[in-house]
CSV table of C-alpha atoms in Angstrom, one decimal:
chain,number,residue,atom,x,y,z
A,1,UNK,CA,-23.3,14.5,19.4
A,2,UNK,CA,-21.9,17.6,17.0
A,3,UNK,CA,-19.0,19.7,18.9
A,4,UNK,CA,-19.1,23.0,18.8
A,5,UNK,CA,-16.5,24.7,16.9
A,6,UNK,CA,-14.5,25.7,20.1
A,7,UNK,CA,-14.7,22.3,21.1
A,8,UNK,CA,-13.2,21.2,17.5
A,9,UNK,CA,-10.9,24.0,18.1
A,10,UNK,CA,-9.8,23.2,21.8
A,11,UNK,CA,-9.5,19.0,20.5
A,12,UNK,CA,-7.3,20.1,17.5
A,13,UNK,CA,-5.4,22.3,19.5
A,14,UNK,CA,-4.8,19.2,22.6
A,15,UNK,CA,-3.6,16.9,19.3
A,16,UNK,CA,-1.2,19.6,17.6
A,17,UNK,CA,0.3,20.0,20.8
A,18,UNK,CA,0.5,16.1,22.3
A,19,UNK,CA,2.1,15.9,18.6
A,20,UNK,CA,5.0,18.1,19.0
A,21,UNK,CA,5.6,17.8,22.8
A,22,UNK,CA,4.9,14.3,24.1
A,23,UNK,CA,3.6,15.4,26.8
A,24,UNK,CA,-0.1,15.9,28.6
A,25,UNK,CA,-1.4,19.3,27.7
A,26,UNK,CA,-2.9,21.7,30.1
A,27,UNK,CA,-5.1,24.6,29.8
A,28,UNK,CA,-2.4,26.8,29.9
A,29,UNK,CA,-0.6,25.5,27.5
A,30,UNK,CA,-3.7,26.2,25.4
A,31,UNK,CA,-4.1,29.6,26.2
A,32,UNK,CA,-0.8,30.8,25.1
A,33,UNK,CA,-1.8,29.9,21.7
A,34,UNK,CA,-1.9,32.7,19.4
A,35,UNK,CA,-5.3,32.1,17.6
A,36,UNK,CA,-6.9,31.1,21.6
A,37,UNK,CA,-9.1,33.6,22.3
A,38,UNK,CA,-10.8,31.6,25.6
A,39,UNK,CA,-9.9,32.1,29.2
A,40,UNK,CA,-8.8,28.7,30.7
A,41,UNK,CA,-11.6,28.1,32.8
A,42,UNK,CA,-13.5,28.2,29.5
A,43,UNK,CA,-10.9,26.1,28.4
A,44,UNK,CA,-10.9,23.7,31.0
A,45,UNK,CA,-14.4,23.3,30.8
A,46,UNK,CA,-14.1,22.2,26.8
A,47,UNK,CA,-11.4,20.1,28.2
A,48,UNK,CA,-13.5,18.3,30.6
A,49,UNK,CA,-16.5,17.8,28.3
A,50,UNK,CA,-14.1,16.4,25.7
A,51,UNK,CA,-12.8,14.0,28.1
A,52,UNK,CA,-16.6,13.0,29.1
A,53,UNK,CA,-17.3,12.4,25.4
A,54,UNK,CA,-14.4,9.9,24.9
A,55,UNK,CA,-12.3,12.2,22.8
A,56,UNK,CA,-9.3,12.9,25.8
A,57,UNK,CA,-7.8,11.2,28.2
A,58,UNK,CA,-6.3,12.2,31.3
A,59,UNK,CA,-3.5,9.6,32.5
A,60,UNK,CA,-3.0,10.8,35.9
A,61,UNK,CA,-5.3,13.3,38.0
A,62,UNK,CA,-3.3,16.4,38.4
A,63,UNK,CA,-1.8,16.3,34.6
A,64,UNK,CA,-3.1,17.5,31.4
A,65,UNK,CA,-5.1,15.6,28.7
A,66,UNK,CA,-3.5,13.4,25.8
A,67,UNK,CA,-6.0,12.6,22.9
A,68,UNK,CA,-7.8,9.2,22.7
A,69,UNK,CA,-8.4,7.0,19.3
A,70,UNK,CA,-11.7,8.7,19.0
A,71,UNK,CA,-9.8,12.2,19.4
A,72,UNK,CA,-7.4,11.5,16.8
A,73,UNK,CA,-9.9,9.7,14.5
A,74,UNK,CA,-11.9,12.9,14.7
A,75,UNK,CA,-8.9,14.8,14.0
A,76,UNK,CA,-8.2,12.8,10.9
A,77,UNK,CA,-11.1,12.7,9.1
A,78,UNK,CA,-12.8,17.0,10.5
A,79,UNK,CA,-10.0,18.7,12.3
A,80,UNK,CA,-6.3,18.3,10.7
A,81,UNK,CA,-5.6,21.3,8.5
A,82,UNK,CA,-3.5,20.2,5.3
A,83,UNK,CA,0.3,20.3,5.9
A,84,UNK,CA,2.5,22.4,3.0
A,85,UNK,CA,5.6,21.2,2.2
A,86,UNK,CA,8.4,23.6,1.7
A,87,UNK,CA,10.1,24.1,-1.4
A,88,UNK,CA,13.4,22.3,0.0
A,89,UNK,CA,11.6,19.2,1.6
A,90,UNK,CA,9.5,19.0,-1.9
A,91,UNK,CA,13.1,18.9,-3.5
A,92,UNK,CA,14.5,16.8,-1.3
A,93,UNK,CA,11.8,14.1,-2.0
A,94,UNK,CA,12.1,14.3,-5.9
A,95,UNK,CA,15.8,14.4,-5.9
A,96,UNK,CA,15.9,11.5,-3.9
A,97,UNK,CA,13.8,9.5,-5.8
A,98,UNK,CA,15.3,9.9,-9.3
A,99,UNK,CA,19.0,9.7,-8.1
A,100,UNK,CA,18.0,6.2,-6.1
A,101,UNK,CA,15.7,4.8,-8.2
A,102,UNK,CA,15.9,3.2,-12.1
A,103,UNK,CA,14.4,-0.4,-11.9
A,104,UNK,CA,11.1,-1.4,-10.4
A,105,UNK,CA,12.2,-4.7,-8.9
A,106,UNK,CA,14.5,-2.4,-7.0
A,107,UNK,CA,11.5,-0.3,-6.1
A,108,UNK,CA,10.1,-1.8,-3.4
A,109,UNK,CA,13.1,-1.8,-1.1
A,110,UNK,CA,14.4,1.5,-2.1
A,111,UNK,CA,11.1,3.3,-1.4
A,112,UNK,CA,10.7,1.7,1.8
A,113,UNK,CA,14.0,3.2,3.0
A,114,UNK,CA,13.7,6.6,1.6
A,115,UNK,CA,10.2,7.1,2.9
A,116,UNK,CA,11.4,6.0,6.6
A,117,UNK,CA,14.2,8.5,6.4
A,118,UNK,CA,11.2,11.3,5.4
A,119,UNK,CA,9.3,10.3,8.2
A,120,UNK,CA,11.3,9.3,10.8
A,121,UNK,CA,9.1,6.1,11.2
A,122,UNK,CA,9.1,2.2,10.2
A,123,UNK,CA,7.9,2.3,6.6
A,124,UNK,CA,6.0,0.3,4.5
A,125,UNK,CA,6.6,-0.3,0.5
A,126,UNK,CA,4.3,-2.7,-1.6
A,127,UNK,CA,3.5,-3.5,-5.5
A,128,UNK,CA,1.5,-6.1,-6.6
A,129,UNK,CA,-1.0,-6.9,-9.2
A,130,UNK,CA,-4.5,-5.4,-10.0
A,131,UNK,CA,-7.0,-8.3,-10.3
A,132,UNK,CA,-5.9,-11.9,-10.8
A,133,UNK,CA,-2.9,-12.6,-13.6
A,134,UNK,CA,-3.9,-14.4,-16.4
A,135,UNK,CA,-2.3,-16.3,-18.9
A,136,UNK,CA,-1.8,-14.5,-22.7
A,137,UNK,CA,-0.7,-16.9,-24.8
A,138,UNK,CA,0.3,-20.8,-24.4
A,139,UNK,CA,3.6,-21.6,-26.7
A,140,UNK,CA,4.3,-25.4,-27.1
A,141,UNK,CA,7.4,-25.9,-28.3
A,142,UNK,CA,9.1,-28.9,-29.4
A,143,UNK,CA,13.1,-29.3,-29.0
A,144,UNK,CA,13.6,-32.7,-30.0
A,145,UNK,CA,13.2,-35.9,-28.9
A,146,UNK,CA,11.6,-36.3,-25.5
A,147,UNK,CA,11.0,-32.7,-24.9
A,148,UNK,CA,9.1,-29.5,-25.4
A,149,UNK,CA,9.4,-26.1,-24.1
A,150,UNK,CA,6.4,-24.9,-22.1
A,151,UNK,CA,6.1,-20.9,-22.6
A,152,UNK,CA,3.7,-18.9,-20.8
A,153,UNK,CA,2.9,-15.0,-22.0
A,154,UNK,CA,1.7,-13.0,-19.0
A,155,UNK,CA,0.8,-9.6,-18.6
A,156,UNK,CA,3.4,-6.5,-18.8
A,157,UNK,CA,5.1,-8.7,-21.5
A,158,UNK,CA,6.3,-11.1,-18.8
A,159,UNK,CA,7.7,-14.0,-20.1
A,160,UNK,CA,8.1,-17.3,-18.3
A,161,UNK,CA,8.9,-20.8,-19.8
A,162,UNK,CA,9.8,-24.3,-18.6
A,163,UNK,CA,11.9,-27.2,-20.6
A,164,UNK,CA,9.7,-30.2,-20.2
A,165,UNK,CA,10.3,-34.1,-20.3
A,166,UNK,CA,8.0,-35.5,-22.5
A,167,UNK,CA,6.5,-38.8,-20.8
A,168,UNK,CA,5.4,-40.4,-23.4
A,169,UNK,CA,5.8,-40.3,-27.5
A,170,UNK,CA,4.0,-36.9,-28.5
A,171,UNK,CA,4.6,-35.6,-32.2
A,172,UNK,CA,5.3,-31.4,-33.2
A,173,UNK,CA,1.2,-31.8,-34.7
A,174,UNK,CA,0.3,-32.9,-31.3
A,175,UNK,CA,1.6,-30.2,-29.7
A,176,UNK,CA,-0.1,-27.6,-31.9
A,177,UNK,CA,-3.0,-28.9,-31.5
A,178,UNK,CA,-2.5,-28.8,-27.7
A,179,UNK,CA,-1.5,-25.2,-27.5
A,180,UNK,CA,-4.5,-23.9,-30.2
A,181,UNK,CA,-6.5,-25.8,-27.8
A,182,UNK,CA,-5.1,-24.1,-24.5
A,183,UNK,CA,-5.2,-20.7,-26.4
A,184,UNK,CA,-8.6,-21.3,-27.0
A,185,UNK,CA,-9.7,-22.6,-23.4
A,186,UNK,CA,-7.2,-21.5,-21.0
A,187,UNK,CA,-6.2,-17.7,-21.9
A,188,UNK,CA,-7.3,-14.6,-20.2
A,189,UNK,CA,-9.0,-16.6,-16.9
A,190,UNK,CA,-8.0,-16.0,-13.6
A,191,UNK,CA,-6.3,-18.6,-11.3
A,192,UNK,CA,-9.6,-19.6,-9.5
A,193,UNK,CA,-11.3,-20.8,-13.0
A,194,UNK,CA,-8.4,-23.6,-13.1
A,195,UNK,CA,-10.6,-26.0,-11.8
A,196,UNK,CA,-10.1,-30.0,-12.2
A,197,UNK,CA,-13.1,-30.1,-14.6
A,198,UNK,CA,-11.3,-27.8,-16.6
A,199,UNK,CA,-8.5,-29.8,-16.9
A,200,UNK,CA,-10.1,-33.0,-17.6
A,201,UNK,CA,-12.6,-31.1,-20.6
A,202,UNK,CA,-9.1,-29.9,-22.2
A,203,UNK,CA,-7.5,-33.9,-21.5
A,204,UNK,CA,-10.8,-35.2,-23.6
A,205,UNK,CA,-10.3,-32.7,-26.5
A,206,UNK,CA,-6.1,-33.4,-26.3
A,207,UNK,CA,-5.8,-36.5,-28.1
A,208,UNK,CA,-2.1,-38.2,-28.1
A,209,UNK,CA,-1.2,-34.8,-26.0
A,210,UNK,CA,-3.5,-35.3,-22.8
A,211,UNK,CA,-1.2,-36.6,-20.2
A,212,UNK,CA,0.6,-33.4,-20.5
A,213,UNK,CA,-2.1,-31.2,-19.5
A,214,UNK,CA,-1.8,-31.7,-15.6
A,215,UNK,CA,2.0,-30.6,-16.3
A,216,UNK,CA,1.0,-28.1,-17.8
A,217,UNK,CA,-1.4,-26.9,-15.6
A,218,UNK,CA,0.4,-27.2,-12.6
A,219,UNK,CA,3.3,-24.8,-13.6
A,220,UNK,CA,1.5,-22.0,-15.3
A,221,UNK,CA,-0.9,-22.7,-11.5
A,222,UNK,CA,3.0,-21.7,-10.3
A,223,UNK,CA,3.4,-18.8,-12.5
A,224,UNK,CA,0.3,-17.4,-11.6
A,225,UNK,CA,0.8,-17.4,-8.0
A,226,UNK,CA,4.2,-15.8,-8.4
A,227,UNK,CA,2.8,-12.9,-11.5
A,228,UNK,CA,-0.1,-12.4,-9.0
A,229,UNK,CA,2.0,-12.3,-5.3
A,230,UNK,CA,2.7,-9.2,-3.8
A,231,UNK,CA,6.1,-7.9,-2.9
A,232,UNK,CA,6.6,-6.2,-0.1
A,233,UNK,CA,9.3,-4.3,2.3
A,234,UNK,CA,9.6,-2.9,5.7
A,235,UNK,CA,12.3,-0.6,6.7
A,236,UNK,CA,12.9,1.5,9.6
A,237,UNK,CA,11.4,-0.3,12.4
A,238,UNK,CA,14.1,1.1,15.1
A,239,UNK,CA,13.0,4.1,15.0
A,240,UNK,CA,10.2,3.4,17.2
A,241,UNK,CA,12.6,2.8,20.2
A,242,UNK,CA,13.6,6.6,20.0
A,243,UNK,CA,10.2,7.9,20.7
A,244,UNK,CA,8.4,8.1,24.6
A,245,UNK,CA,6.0,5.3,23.8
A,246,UNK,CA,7.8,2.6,23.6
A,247,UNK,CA,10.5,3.4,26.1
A,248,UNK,CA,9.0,0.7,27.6
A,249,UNK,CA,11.0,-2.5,26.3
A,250,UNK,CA,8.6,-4.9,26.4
A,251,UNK,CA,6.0,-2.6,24.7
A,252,UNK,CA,8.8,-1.7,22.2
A,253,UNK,CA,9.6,-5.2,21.7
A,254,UNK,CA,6.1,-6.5,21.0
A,255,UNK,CA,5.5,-4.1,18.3
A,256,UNK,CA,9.0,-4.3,16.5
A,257,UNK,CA,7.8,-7.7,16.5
A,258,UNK,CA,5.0,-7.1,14.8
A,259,UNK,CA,6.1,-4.8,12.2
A,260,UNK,CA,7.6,-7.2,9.7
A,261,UNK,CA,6.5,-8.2,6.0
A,262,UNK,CA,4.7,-11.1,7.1
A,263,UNK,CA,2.2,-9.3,9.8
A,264,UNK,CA,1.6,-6.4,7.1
A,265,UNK,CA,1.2,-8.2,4.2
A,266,UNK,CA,-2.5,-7.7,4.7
A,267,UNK,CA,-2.2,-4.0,4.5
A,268,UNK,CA,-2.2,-3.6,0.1
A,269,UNK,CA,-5.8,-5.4,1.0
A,270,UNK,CA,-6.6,-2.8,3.0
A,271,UNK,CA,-6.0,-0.6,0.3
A,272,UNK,CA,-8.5,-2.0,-2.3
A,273,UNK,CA,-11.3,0.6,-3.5
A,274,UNK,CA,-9.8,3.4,-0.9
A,275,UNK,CA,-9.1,6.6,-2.6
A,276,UNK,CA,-6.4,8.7,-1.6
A,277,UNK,CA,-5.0,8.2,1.9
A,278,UNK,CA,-6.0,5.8,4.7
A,279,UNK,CA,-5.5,6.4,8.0
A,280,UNK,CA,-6.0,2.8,10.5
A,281,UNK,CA,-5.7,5.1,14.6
A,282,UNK,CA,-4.8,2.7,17.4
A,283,UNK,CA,-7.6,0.4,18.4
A,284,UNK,CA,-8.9,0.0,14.5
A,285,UNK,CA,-5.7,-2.1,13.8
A,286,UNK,CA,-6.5,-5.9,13.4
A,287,UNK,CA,-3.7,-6.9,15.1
A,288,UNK,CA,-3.2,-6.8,19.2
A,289,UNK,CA,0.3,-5.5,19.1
A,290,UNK,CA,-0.8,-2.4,17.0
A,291,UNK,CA,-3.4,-1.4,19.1
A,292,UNK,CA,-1.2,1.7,20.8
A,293,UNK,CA,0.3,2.4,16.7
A,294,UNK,CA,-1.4,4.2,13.7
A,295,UNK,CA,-1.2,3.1,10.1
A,296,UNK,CA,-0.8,5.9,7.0
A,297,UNK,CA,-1.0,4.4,3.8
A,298,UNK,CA,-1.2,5.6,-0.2
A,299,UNK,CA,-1.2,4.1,-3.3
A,300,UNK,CA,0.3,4.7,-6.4
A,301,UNK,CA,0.7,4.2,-10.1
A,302,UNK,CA,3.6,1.5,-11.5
A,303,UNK,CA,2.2,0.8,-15.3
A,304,UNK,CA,1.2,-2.5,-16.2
A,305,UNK,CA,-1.1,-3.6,-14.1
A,306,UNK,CA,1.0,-3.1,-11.3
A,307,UNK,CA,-0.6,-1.1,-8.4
A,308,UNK,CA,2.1,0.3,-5.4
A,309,UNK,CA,1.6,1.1,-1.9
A,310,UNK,CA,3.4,3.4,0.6
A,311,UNK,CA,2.9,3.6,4.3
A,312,UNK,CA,4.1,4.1,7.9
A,313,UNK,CA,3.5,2.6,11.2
A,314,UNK,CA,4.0,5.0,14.1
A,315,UNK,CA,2.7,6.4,17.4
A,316,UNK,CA,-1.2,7.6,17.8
A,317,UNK,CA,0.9,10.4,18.1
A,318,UNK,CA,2.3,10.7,15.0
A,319,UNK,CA,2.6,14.4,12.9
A,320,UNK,CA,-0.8,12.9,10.8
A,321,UNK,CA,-0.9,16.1,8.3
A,322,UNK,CA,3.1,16.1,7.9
A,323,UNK,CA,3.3,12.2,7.1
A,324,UNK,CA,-0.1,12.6,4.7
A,325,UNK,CA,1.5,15.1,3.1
A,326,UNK,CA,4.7,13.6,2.8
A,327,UNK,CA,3.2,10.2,1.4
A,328,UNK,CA,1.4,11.8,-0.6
A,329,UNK,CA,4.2,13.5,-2.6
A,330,UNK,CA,6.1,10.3,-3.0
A,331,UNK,CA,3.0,8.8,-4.1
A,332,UNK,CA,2.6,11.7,-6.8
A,333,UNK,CA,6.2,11.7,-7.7
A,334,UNK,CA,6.1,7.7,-7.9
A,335,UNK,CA,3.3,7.3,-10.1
A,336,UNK,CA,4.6,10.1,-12.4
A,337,UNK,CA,7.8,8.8,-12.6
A,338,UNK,CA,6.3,5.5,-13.7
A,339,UNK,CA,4.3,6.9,-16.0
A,340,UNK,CA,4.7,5.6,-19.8
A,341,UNK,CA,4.7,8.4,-22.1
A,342,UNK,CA,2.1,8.7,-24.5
A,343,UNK,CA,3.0,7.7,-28.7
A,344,UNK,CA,2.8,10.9,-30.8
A,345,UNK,CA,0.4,11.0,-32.8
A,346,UNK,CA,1.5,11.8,-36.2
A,347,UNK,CA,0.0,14.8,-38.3
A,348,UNK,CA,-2.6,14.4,-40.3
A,349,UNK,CA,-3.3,10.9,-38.3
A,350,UNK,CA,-6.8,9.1,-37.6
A,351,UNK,CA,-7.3,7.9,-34.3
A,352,UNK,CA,-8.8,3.9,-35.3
A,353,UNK,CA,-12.4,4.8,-33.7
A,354,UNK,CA,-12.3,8.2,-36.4
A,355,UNK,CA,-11.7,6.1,-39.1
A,356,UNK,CA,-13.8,6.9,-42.4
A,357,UNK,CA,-15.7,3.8,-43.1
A,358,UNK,CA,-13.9,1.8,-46.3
């Protein structure tokens, strides 16, 4: 069923104030809104209908209303009017981010602690890989007798390599013929095509080299899973225990519990083919101990493949324009700041596809 606009107004109105005050809100309350133009029994009416429809709740009979998932996922996606950030908070955020961070294995850590101390709430940092890492370029190298150096070219001009014991007598021409013949087989596939009938066509084709391919295999298997993993921080997660909803201890303590790398690492999924900011309210969470706890996340921009994600857990409660807003700017600010800048192009340059024909 469509609300009326004084419905809308009367729902965002309950949520703005449930927001700032933690407590039920009345129809009084309401009234003594500046932009409220209804008496309170026309209020109270709305108030009623909205509880009727599953957007409010009212937690004991003589007290006000508090908003329901469905109130605050209707507020989310229709009602929530966009949150500005000041000049200084704006400031604030950049500052803090260019003084703090220089290095983006540093990144995830650092962002999850700065972005907690914006919001006031258990935050969640994240970078991992776009897609499946592949292998570039296979380097056999020989070092002498009874050895080769295995060297693996990934992409963001990763590097890994391995010193390997050769296990039996293997010649300098056997291993070039090995690594044309992983160059030509093996590069540019993603870890799922590493399949054992792979391995065993590259074996037949390997001559003097094959018992080194399931070596081979198994540590750039290894490197794959590490290129392709995603790393992830949590900060924060006390703060929860200052706000009225978890006051209870054993409510507090079942969702600090839950708000740890390992129960989130799902959330950068969550993230794939969203645009802009997602918002998970309350029951929507997969998890039972997030069921009373929203979810804000963004993504962002590293360079090289490399996709990050920002988010906080809080309270249904939670300020939702403030925290989009204030993800969003770190999210902006990241990605910029990560940015590569663009080669000059010098005058009187052709760009390759302008090029006259020889």
């Amino acid at each position: 069923m469509e609300l009326s606009e004084r419905k809308k107004k009367v729902l965002r109105s309950v949520v703005d104030l449930y927001i700032r005050t933690a407590e039920p809100v009345g129809s009084k309350a309401i009234t003594e809104l500046p932009d409220m133009n209804y008496s309170s029994a026309t209020i109270r009416n709305e108030m009623a209908e909205l509880t009727t429809m599953g957007y409010l709740e009212q937690p004991h009979t003589s007290a006000g209303r508090v908003p329901s998932a469905a109130g605050y996922r209707l507020y989310v996606d229709e009602l929530m009017l966009d949150y500005r950030l000041s000049v200084d908070e704006t400031k604030s955020i950049t500052s803090a981010i260019e003084e703090k961070m220089n290095r983006v294995d540093k990144m995830v850590e650092k962002v999850a602690k700065l972005v907690s101390q914006a919001t006031n709430l258990p935050a969640i940092s994240a970078a991992s890989r776009q897609g499946g890492s592949t292998v570039l370029k296979f380097n056999l190298l020989h070092s002498g007798t009874g050895s080769f150096i295995l060297v693996l070219t990934l992409p963001g001009d990763q590097v890994v390599n391995k010193l390997i014991k050769l296990p039996v007598s293997v010649s300098e021409a056997d291993l070039n013929l090995l690594t044309a013949l992983l160059n030509a087989t093996m590069t540019e596939l993603p870890l799922e095509e590493f399949t054992s009938e792979l391995m065993d066509k590259v074996m037949r084709s390997a001559g003097a080299a094959a018992s080194l391919v399931p070596v081979i295999v198994d540590f750039t298997t290894e490197a794959l899973k590490n290129h392709s993993s995603t790393n992830m921080a949590v900060a924060g997660q006390a703060k929860l225990l200052g706000l009225p909803e978890y006051r209870d201890v054993d409510k507090a303590q079942r969702v600090l519990a839950s708000i740890d790398e390992d129960a989130l690492s799902g959330l950068p999924a969550v993230m794939e083919g969203a645009n802009g900011t997602k918002v998970i309210v309350g029951p929507e969470n997969v998890a039972d101990e997030l069921k009373d706890t929203s979810v804000v996340m963004t993504r962002f921009d590293i360079g090289d493949g490399l996709q990050g994600m920002i988010g906080v857990v809080g309270p249904t409660r939670m300020d939702y324009a403030k925290v989009t807003a204030r993800l969003s700017c770190f999210a902006e600010n990241l990605s910029k700041m990560f940015a590569k800048p663009e080669t000059p192009q010098l005058p009187g340059s052709v760009e390759q596809s302008e090029k006259p024909p020889k």
